[in-house]
Structure formats: structure tokens, C-alpha cells
Coordinates of C-alpha atoms in Angstrom, one line a residue:
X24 CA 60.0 188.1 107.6
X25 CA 61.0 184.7 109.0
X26 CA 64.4 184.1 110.3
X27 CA 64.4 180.9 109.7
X28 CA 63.8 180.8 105.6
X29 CA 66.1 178.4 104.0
X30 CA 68.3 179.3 100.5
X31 CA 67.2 176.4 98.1
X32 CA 70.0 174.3 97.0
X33 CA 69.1 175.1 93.1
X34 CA 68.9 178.8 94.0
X35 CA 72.8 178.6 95.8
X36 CA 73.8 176.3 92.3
X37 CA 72.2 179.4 89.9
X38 CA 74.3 182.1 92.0
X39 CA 77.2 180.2 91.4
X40 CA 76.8 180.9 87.8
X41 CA 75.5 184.4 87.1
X42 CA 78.9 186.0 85.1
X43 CA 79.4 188.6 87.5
X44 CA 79.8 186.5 90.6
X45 CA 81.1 183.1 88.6
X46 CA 84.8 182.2 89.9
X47 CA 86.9 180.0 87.8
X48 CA 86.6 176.1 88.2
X49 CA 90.1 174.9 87.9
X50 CA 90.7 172.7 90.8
X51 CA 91.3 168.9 90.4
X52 CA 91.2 166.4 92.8
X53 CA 94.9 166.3 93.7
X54 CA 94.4 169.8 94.2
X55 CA 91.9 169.7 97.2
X56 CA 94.3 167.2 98.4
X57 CA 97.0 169.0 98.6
X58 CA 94.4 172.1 100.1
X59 CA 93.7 168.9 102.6
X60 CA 96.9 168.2 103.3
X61 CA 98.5 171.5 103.8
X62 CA 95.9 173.0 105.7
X63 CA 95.9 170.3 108.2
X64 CA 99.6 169.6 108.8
X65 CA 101.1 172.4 110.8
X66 CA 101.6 173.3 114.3
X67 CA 99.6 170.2 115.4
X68 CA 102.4 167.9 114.2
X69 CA 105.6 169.6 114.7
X70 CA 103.8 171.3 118.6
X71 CA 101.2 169.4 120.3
X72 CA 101.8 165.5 119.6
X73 CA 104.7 166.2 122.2
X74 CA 102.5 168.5 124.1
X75 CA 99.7 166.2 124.4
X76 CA 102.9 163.2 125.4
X77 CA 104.1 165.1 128.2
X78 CA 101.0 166.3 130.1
X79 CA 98.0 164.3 129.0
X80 CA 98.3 160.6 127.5
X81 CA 102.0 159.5 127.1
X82 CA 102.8 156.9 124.6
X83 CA 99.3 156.5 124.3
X84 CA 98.7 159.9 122.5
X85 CA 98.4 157.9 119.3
X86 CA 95.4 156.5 120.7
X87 CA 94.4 159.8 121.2
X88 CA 94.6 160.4 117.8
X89 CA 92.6 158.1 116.6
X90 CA 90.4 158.7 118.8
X91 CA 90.5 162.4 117.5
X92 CA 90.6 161.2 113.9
X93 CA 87.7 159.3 114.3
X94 CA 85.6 162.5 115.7
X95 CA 86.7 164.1 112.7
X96 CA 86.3 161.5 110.5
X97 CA 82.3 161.1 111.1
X98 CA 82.0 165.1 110.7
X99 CA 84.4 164.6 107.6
X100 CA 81.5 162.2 105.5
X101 CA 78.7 164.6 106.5
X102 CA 80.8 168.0 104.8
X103 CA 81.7 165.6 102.0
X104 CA 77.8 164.7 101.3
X105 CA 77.0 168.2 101.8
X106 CA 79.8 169.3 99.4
X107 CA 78.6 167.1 96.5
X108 CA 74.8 168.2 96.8
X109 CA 76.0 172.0 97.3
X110 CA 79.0 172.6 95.2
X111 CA 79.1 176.3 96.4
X112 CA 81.5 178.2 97.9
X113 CA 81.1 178.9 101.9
X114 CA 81.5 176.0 103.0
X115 CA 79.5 175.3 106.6
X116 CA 77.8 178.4 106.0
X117 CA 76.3 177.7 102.6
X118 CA 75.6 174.2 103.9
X119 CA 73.6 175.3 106.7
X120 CA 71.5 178.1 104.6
X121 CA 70.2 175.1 102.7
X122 CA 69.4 173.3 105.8
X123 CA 68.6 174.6 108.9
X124 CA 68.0 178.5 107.9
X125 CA 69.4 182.2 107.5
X126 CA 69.9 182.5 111.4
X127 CA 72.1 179.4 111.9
X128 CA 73.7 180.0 108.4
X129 CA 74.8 183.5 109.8
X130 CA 75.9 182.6 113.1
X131 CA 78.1 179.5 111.5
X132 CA 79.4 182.3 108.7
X133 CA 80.1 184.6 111.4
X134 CA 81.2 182.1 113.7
X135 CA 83.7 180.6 110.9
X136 CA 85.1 184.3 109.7
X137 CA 86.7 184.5 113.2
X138 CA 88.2 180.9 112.8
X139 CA 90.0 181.5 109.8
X140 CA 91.4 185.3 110.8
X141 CA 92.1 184.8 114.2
X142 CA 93.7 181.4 112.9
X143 CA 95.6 183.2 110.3
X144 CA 96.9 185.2 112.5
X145 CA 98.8 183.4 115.0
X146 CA 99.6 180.6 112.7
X147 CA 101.6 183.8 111.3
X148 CA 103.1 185.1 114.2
X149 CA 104.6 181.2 114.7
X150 CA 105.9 181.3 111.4
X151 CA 107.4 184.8 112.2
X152 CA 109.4 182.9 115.4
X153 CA 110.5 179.8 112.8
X154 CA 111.2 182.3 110.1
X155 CA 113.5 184.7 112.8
X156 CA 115.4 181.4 114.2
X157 CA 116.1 179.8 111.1
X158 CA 117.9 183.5 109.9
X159 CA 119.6 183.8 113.3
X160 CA 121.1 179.6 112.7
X161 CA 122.5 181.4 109.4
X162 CA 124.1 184.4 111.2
X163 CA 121.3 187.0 110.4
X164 CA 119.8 188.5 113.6
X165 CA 116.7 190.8 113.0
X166 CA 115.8 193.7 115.7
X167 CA 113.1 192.5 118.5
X168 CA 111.7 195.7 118.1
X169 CA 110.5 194.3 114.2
X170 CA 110.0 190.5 115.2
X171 CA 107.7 191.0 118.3
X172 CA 104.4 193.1 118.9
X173 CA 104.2 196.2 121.3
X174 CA 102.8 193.4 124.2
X175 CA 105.7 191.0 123.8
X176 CA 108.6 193.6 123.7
X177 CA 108.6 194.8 120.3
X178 CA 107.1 197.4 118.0
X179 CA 105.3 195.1 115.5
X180 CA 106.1 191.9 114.2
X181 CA 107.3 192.7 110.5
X182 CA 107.6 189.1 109.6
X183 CA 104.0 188.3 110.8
X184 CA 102.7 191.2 108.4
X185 CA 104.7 190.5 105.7
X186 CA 103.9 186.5 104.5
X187 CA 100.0 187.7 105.4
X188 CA 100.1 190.3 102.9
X189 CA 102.4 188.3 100.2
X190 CA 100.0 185.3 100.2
X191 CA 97.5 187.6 100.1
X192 CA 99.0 188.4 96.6
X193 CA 99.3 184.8 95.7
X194 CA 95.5 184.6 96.5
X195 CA 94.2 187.4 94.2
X196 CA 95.9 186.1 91.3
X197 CA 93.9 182.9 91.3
X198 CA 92.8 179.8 92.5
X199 CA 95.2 178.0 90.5
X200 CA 98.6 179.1 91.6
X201 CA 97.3 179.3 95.2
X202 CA 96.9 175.6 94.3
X203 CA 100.3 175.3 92.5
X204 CA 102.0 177.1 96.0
X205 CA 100.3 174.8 97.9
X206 CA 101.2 171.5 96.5
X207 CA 105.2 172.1 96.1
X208 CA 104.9 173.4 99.9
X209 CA 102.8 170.1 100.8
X210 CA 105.3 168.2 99.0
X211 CA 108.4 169.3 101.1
X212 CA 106.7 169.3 103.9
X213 CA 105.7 166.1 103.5
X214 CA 109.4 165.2 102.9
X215 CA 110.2 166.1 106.1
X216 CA 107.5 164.2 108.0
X217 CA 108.4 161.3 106.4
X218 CA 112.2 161.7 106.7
X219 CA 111.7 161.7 110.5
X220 CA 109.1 158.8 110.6
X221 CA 111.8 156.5 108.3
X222 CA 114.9 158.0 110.1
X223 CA 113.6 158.4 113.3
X224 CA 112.3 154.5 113.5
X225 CA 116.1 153.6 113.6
X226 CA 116.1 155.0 117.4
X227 CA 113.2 153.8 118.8
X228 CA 113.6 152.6 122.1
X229 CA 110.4 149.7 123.4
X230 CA 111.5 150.7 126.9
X231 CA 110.3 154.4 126.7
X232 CA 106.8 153.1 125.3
X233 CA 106.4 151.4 128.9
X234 CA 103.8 152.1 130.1
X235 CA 102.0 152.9 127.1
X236 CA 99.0 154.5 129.3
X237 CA 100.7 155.8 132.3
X238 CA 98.6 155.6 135.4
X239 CA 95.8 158.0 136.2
X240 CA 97.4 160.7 138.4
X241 CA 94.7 163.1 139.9
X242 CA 95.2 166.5 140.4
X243 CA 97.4 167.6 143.0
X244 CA 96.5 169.3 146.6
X245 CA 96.2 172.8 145.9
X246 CA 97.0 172.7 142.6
X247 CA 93.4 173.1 140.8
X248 CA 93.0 175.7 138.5
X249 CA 90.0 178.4 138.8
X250 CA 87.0 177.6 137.2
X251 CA 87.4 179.6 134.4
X252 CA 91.0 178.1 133.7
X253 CA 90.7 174.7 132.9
X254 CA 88.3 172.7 130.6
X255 CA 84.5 173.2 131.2
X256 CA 84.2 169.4 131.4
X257 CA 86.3 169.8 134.3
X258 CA 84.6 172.7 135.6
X259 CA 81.3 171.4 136.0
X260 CA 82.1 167.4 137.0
X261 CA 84.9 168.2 139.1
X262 CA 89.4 168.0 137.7
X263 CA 89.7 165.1 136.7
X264 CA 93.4 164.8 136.7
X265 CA 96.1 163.6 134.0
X266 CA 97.3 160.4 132.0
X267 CA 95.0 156.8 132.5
X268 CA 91.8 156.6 130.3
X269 CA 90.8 160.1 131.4
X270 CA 94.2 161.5 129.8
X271 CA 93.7 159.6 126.6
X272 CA 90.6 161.6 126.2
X273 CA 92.0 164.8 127.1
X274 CA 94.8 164.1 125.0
X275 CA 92.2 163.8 122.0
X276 CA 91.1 166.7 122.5
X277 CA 94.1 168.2 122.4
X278 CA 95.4 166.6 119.4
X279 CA 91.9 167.4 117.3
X280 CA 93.4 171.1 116.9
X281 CA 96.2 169.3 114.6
X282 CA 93.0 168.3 112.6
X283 CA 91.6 171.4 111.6
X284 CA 91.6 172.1 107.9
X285 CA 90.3 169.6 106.3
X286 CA 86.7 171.4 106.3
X287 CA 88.4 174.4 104.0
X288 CA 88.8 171.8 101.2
X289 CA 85.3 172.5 101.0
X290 CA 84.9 176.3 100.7
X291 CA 86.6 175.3 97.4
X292 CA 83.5 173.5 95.8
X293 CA 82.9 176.7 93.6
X294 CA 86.0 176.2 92.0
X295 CA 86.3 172.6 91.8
X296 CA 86.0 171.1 88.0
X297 CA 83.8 168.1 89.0
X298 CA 82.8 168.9 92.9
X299 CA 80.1 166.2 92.9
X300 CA 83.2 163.2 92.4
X301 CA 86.4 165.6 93.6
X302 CA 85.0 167.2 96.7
X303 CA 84.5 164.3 98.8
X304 CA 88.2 162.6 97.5
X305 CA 89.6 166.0 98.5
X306 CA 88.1 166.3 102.3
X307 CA 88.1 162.6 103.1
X308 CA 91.4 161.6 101.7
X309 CA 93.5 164.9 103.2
X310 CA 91.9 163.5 107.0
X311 CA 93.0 159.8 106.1
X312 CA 96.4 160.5 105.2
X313 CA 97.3 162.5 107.7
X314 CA 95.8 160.7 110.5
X315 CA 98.3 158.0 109.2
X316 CA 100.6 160.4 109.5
X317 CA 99.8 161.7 112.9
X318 CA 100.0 157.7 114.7
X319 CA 103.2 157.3 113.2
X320 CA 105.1 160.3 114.4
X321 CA 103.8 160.1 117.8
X322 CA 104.4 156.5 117.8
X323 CA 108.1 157.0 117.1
X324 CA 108.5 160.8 118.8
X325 CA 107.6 158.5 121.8
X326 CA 109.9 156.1 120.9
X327 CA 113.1 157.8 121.0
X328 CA 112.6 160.3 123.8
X329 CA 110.9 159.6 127.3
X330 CA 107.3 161.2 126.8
X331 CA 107.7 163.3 129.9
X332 CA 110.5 164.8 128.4
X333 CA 108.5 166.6 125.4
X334 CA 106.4 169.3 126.4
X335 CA 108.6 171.6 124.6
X336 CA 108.2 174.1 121.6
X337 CA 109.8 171.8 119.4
X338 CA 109.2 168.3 120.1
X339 CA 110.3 166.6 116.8
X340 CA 113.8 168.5 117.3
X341 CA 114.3 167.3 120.9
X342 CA 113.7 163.8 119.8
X343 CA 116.8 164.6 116.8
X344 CA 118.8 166.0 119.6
X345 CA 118.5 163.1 121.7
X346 CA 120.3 160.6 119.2
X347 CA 122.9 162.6 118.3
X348 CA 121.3 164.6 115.1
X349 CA 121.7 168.3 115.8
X350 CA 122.0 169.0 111.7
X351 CA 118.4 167.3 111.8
X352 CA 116.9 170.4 113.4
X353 CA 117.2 172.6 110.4
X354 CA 115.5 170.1 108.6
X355 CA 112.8 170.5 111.0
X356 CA 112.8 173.8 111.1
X357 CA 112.0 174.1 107.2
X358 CA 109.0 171.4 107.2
X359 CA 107.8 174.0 110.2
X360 CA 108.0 177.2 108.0
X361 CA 106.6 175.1 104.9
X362 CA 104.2 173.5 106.9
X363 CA 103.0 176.7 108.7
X364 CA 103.2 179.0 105.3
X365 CA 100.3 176.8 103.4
X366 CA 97.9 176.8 106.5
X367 CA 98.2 180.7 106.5
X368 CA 97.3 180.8 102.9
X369 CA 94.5 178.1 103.0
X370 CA 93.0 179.9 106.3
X371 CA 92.9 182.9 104.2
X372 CA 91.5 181.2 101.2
X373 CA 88.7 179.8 103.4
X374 CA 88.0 183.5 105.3
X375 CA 87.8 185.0 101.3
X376 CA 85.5 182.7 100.2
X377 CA 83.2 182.5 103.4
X378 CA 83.0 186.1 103.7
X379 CA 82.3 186.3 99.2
X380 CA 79.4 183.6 99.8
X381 CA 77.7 185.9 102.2
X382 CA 78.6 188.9 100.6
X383 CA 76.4 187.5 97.2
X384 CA 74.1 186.9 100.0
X385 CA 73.6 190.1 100.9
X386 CA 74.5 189.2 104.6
X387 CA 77.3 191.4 104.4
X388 CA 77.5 194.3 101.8
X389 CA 77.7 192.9 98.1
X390 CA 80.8 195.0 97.2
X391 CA 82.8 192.6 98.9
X392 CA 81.9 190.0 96.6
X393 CA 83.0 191.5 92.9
X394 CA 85.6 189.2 91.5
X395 CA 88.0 190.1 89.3
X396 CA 88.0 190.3 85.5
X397 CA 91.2 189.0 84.8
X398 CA 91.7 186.5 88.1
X399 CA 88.1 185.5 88.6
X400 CA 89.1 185.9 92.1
X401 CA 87.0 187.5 94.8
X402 CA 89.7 190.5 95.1
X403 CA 88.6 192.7 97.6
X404 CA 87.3 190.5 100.2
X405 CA 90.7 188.6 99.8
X406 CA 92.5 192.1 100.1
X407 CA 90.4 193.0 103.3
X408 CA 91.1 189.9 104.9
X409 CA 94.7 189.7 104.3
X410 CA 94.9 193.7 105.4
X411 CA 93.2 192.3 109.0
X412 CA 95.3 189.3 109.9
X413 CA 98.5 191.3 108.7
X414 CA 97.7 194.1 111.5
X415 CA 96.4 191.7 114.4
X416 CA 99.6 189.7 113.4
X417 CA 102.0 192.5 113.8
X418 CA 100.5 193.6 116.7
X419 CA 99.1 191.5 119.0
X420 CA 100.7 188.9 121.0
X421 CA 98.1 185.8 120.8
X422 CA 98.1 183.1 123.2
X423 CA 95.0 181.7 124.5
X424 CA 92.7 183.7 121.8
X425 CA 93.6 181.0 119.1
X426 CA 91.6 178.3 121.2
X427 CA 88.5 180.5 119.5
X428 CA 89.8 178.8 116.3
X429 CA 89.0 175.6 117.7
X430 CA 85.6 176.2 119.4
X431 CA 84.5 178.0 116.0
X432 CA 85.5 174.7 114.1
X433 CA 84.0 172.5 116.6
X434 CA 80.8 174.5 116.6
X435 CA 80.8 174.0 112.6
X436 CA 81.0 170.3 112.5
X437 CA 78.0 170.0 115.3
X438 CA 76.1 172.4 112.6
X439 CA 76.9 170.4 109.8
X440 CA 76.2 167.1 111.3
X441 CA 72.8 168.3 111.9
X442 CA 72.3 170.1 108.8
X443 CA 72.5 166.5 106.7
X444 CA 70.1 164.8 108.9
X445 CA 67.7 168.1 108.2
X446 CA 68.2 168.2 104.2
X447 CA 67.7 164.0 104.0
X448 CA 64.5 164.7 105.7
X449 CA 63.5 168.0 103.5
X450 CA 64.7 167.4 100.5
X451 CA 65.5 163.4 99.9
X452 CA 64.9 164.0 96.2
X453 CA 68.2 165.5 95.6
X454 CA 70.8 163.9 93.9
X455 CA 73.6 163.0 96.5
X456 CA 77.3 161.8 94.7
X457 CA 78.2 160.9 97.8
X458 CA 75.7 159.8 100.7
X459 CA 76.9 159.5 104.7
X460 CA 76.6 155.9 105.8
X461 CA 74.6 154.8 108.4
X462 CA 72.0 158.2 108.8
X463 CA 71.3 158.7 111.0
X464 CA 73.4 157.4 113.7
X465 CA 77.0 158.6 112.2
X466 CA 75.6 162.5 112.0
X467 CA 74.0 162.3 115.9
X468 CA 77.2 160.9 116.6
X469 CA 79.5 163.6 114.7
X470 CA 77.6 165.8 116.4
X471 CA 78.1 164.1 119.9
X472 CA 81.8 163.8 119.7
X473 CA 82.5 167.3 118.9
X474 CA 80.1 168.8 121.3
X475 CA 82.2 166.5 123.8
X476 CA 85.4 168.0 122.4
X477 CA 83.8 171.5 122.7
X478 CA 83.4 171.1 126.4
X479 CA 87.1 170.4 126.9
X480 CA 87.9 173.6 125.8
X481 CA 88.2 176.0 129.2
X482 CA 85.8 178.1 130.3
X483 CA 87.4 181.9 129.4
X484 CA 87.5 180.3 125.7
X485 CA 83.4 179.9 126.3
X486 CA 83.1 183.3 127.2
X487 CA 84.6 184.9 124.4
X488 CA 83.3 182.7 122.4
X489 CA 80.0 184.3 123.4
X490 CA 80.7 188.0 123.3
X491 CA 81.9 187.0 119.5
X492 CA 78.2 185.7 118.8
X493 CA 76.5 188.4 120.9
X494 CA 78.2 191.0 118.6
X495 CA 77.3 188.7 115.7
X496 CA 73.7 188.5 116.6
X497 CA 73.6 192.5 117.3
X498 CA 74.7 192.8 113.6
X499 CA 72.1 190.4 112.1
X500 CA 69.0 191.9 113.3
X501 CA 70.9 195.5 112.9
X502 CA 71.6 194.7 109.1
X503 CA 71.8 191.4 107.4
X504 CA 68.5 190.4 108.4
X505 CA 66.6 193.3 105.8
X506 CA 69.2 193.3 103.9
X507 CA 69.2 189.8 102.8
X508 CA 68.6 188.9 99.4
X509 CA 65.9 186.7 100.4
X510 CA 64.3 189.0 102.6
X511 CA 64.3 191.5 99.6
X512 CA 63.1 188.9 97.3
X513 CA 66.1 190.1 94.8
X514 CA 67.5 188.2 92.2
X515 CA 71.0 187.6 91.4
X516 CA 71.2 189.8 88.5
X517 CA 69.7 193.0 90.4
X518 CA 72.4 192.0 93.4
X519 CA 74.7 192.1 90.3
X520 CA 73.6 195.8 89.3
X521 CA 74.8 197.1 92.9
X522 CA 78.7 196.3 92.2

């Protein structure tokens, strides 16, 4: 019973279609744009471009960006390739079943299902603090006991719980009006971005780009962090200190959290009324238009405030404050709740559909995967997962847990990357809609690049990172491994018969 066997790609495309399992294909390209879009524009944009300013790369954080956006970019054509070969839902995980095995398929579907919920989660414990300041601006001040869980002085966080469980909602009614939500919420948020890139240009200031790389300042006397406290990099070569050519970097990798999303465009391929043309316009075009996006709002955050005076919560609102344009900030604040409300539901949408794709695999108990007669939506996965980020929203205070988002994501792309190199080599006879330039030299170094970016993150985020896998690996050779339909040789339809 090998480990190692490999779904077919015409085996994933004849699940896809058996009527008990089949979801409803109503997504256009625009659509998976707007998934795109909203997905990745959120706390990256309004949090860390002044972040990343202030403590890493100064003016030149939209170098870092690029920088960032071209990391992502490579791993961006290999998921769109894969998308148009494998128009399935799951994602990296169904992507890597027809590549490289059911072990590695596992681990990435394991690995993503605590992306998207631990991601969910505090993205909705930041709306929660946006959502409670914009009501206290209008004179409506909620208890702390309901706005803040038990380890941040509170009872739970009410508002947390609550937009988890509504978009939950919006999710089991269907594809379509998760899609609908998604593009009005892109759209104002979008507004908003633009708004300050236009209005903010006014106030730029050339002096405060100077110098656009600040000097390389190394780490002061006494002031290195343990070990386990600061990037692994770091660790292992020795601290390397902040701003220069070194800061760029570490600024990149900053800033590539503000990236993640546009890989959920492709858990959507299941869904998708022509996948083989739509998928890769969805994935590709979300990450070009909003690394567009991400130059020119650091470019003029930078320009109207001193970069060493933006490591605050709200960057984007200090730099309104700073020419005079306090009634700006509420502006702010609603792109911020808009911005943070679609990458909630999107994460969400991702977790259900990851977690129905190896449900129908029998990875995970097939009762998870029945969809809905009316919706066509996988309901009760949905339900469980928007049950789960409602309660670890309400009740626990995350901080450094949501850097597991970003190693799970990270770990993804290196899969991915690999995965088309192994399926050009397997199976070159498939059709491909779209086809990765340059094979193999942009997948090695898609896979490079984030494996870099990997190694930035600190070394307590490794660890965790491990006991996460451990625990999925216990659970593998425990159950998914006999249970798997292709270990059991079962066909869809007898899968079917056990709903």
C-alpha cells in the first residue's frame, strides 16, 4: 500500500462530476478577480507597508515589494498552469495528489487547512478592533468584556464570532453571492486605495524619500534577540541588522504576507465556468494589479510622512493626519473593515473547499463532503469551519500564531513549484491552457525564493509549524492512509452511497 500513489488527473476531473459531489460552475473571470483582489488586499496594505518603512527598508519598501511580487509572481504561473490542467477544487492539495503523491498531497491539505483557519481567525479579531473603533468615532461604545477574549481582558470577542458565522451564511448559500459580496466589497475597497494614492500624491514631499535605502545599521550591543526570536536566517548566519540591501530583503519578506490570497482563486477551479481560459486570468491578474497597487501606496505613504515615523497600527491614517486630513481617517477606516470582511470570507471559502476535496478523498471522513441540494454548496464542511474560526476568534488573543499562515502558504508554493516540474515530466501528454515559461528554471526558482522567504520567518514559528505536521502525520498513518479511496480501490459512486 504505497504512500506515494498519485490521483490521475482524469480520475480528479470524473469526481468533479459525479451528481452527488458536483458543485455549481457559475464563476466568471471577473469573478476570480475580484476572489484575487479581495483576498489579497487587507491588513498587508493598510498594516505592514508602514511597518516594513519603519523598521526594515524605508522608502525603499517598494522595492521590497517588487521584490516580494516577483517571488509571488513565479509561484503564481506554476498554480495557474496547474489550475488549467486540474480544474478541481483543493487547490495545492489536489495539485500535488496528481504530482508528487497521497503523502505530500496530505501534508500540503493539512498544512493549508491551518492557513486558512488560523488566518480567518485573526483577520477577524482585526476586523473586531476596526469594527469597535469605527462605532466608538459614532458615539457607540461596546463593553470590553464582549470586544476582547478572556487573554486580553475580555470575556469573548462577540464581534470576532459574529462576521465568522454571518459569512459563514453567505457561504452556504452559494458560490455566486459569495462572489456578488465579494466584488461590491472589492469595489469600495478599492475606492479607498485609490482615493489615497490620487489624494495623497498632492503631499508628497521628495525630501522624506532621501535616502531612499537608508544605510545598513547593524544590530545594536546587547540588543540581539534569542535564537528562537528572530528569523531563522538570522539564527543560523548570525543578525544581520536593519535597512541597506539586507533590510530591502527583510522588508520583502515582510511585505509577501500582504500577498497571500491570490492561491485561493484557485480552490475555485470546480466552480469556474471555463477554468482552463478563467483560472489563470483570475490568479495572475489579482497578483498584477495589486502589486501595482502595493508600489504606489508605499511610494506615496513614504512621501508624505518620514518612514521612521510609521510603524504604527494605522499607517495610511498617520500619513492623513499629517497633512491636515483628520475626516480622511474614517475613510480609512471603512476600506479597512471592507478590505478585512472579503479576506475572512475568501479564507473561509478556501478552508471549505480544501477540506470538501479531501473529504471526496476519503482523507478525512466523506460526510463532510455532501453538498447541498438546493445551494450546491459543500454545507457542512463550510458550517464546521465557520463554527471553528468563530470560537478561536472569540476566544483567543492571536499574535504571533498568524505567522503559521504564512509558513503554511510559503510551504504551498515550494510544493506547487515542484509539483509542475514532476507532472511535465510524467504526464507531458496533457493538454495545458496555459503552460509556465521557461521550465524549468522559473519553477526551481519559485521554489528558491519562497524557501528563502520561509527562512525569514523566526524560529518559534518553525517549531509550531512542526508540532502542526507531527500531529498531521500521526493522523495519516492512524486514518487517511486505509481509508483513502485509492487505497480501497473505491469508486466515486460507492464513496457516494456512504453520505
Amino acid at each position: 500500500m504505497s504512500i506515494m500513489r498519485v490521483k490521475s488527473v482524469e480520475q480528479s476531473i470524473n469526481d468533479a462530476e459525479a451528481p452527488e459531489f458536483r458543485l455549481r460552475r457559475v464563476l466568471r473571470a471577473v469573478d476570480l478577480l475580484g476572489i484575487g483582489i479581495g483576498a489579497i488586499i487587507g491588513t498587508g496594505i493598510f498594516v505592514l507597508t508602514g511597518v516594513a518603512a519603519a523598521t526594515d527598508a524605508g522608502p525603499g519598501i517598494s522595492i521590497s515589494f517588487v521584490i516580494s511580487g516577483i517571488a509571488c509572481g513565479l509561484a503564481a504561473l506554476c498554480y495557474a498552469e496547474f489550475a488549467s490542467v486540474v480544474p478541481v477544487a483543493g487547490s495545492a492539495y489536489t495539485f500535488s495528489y496528481a504530482s508528487l503523491g497521497e503523502f505530500f498531497a496530505w501534508l500540503i491539505g493539512w498544512d493549508l487547512m491551518l492557513e486558512f483557519i488560523i488566518g480567518a481567525s485573526t483577520v477577524s479579531v482585526g476586523w473586531s478592533q476596526y469594527f469597535v473603533e469605527a462605532l466608538s468615532a459614532m458615539g457607540l461604545a461596546l463593553p470590553e468584556a464582549l470586544t476582547a477574549a478572556p487573554g486580553a481582558g475580555g470575556v469573548a470577542n462577540l464581534p470576532a464570532a459574529i462576521i465568522a458565522l454571518l459569512l459563514t451564511v453567505v457561504l452556504v448559500i452559494g458560490i455566486r453571492l459569495s462572489a456578488a459580496v465579494t466584488n461590491v466589497v472589492v469595489a469600495i475597497k478599492l475606492v479607498v486605495v485609490l482615493f489615497f494614492i490620487i489624494f495623497g500624491a498632492f503631499f508628497v514631499k521628495a525630501a522624506n524619500w532621501t535616502p531612499f535605502i537608508p544605510p545598513h545599521q547593524p544590530p545594536e550591543p546587547g540588543a540581539v534577540a534569542a535564537p528562537l526570536e528572530q528569523p531563522l536566517i538570522n539564527a543560523i548566519f548570525g543578525q544581520t541588522g536593519s535597512f541597506g540591501l539586507s533590510g530591502l530583503v527583510a522588508g520583502a519578506a515582510l511585505v509577501f504576507f500582504a500577498y497571500i490570497g491570490f492561491d485561493i482563486v484557485a480552490s475555485g477551479a470546480e466552480e469556474t465556468r471555463r477554468p482552463q481560459r478563467d483560472m489563470p486570468i483570475g490568479i495572475l491578474g489579482s497578483l498584477a494589479v495589486c502589486s501595482v497597487l502595493y508600489v504606489l501606496v508605499s511610494l506615496v505613504m513614504t512621501g508624505i510622512v518620514k518612514y521612521d515615523q510609521l510603524n504604527t497600527a494605522a499607517p495610511m491614517a498617520t500619513a492623513f493626519q499629517a497633512i491636515g486630513a483628520p475626516w480622511a481617517v474614517g475613510l480609512v477606516s471603512l476600506g479597512a473593515i471592507a478590505g478585512l470582511t472579503t479576506v475572512i470570507l475568501i479564507l473561509m471559502l478556501g478552508q471549505a473547499r480544501v477540506g470538501f476535496a479531501m473529504s471526496r478523498d476519503g482523507l478525512l471522513p466523506v460526510w463532510f463532503a455532501k453538498v447541498h441540494r438546493k445551494y450546491r454548496t459543500p454545507y457542512r464542511i463550510t458550517v464546521i469551519t465557520g463554527v471553528v474560526v468563530a470560537i478561536i476568534a472569540s476566544l483567543t488573543p492571536i499574535n504571533v500564531l498568524a505567522e503559521m499562515t504564512n509558513i503554511g502558504t510559503l510551504c504551498a508554493f515550494v510544493l506547487v513549484s515542484i509539483g509542475v516540474l514532476v507532472l511535465r515530466r510524467t504526464r507531458p501528454d496533457l493538454p495545458r491552457a496555459f503552460r509556465v515559461p521557461w521550465v524549468p528554471v522559473i519553477p526551481v526558482l519559485a521554489a528558491a525564493a519562497c524557501l528563502y522567504l520561509m527562512l525569514n520567518l523566526e524560529g518559534w514559528t518553525w517549531i509550531r509549524f512542526g508540532v502542526w505536521m507531527l500531529l498531521g502525520l500521526v493522523l495519516y498513518f492512524v486514518y487517511s492512509r486505509h481509508n483513502s479511496r485509492l487505497a480501497r480501490g473505491e469508486t466515486i459512486e460507492e464513496a457516494a452511497d456512504e453520505l
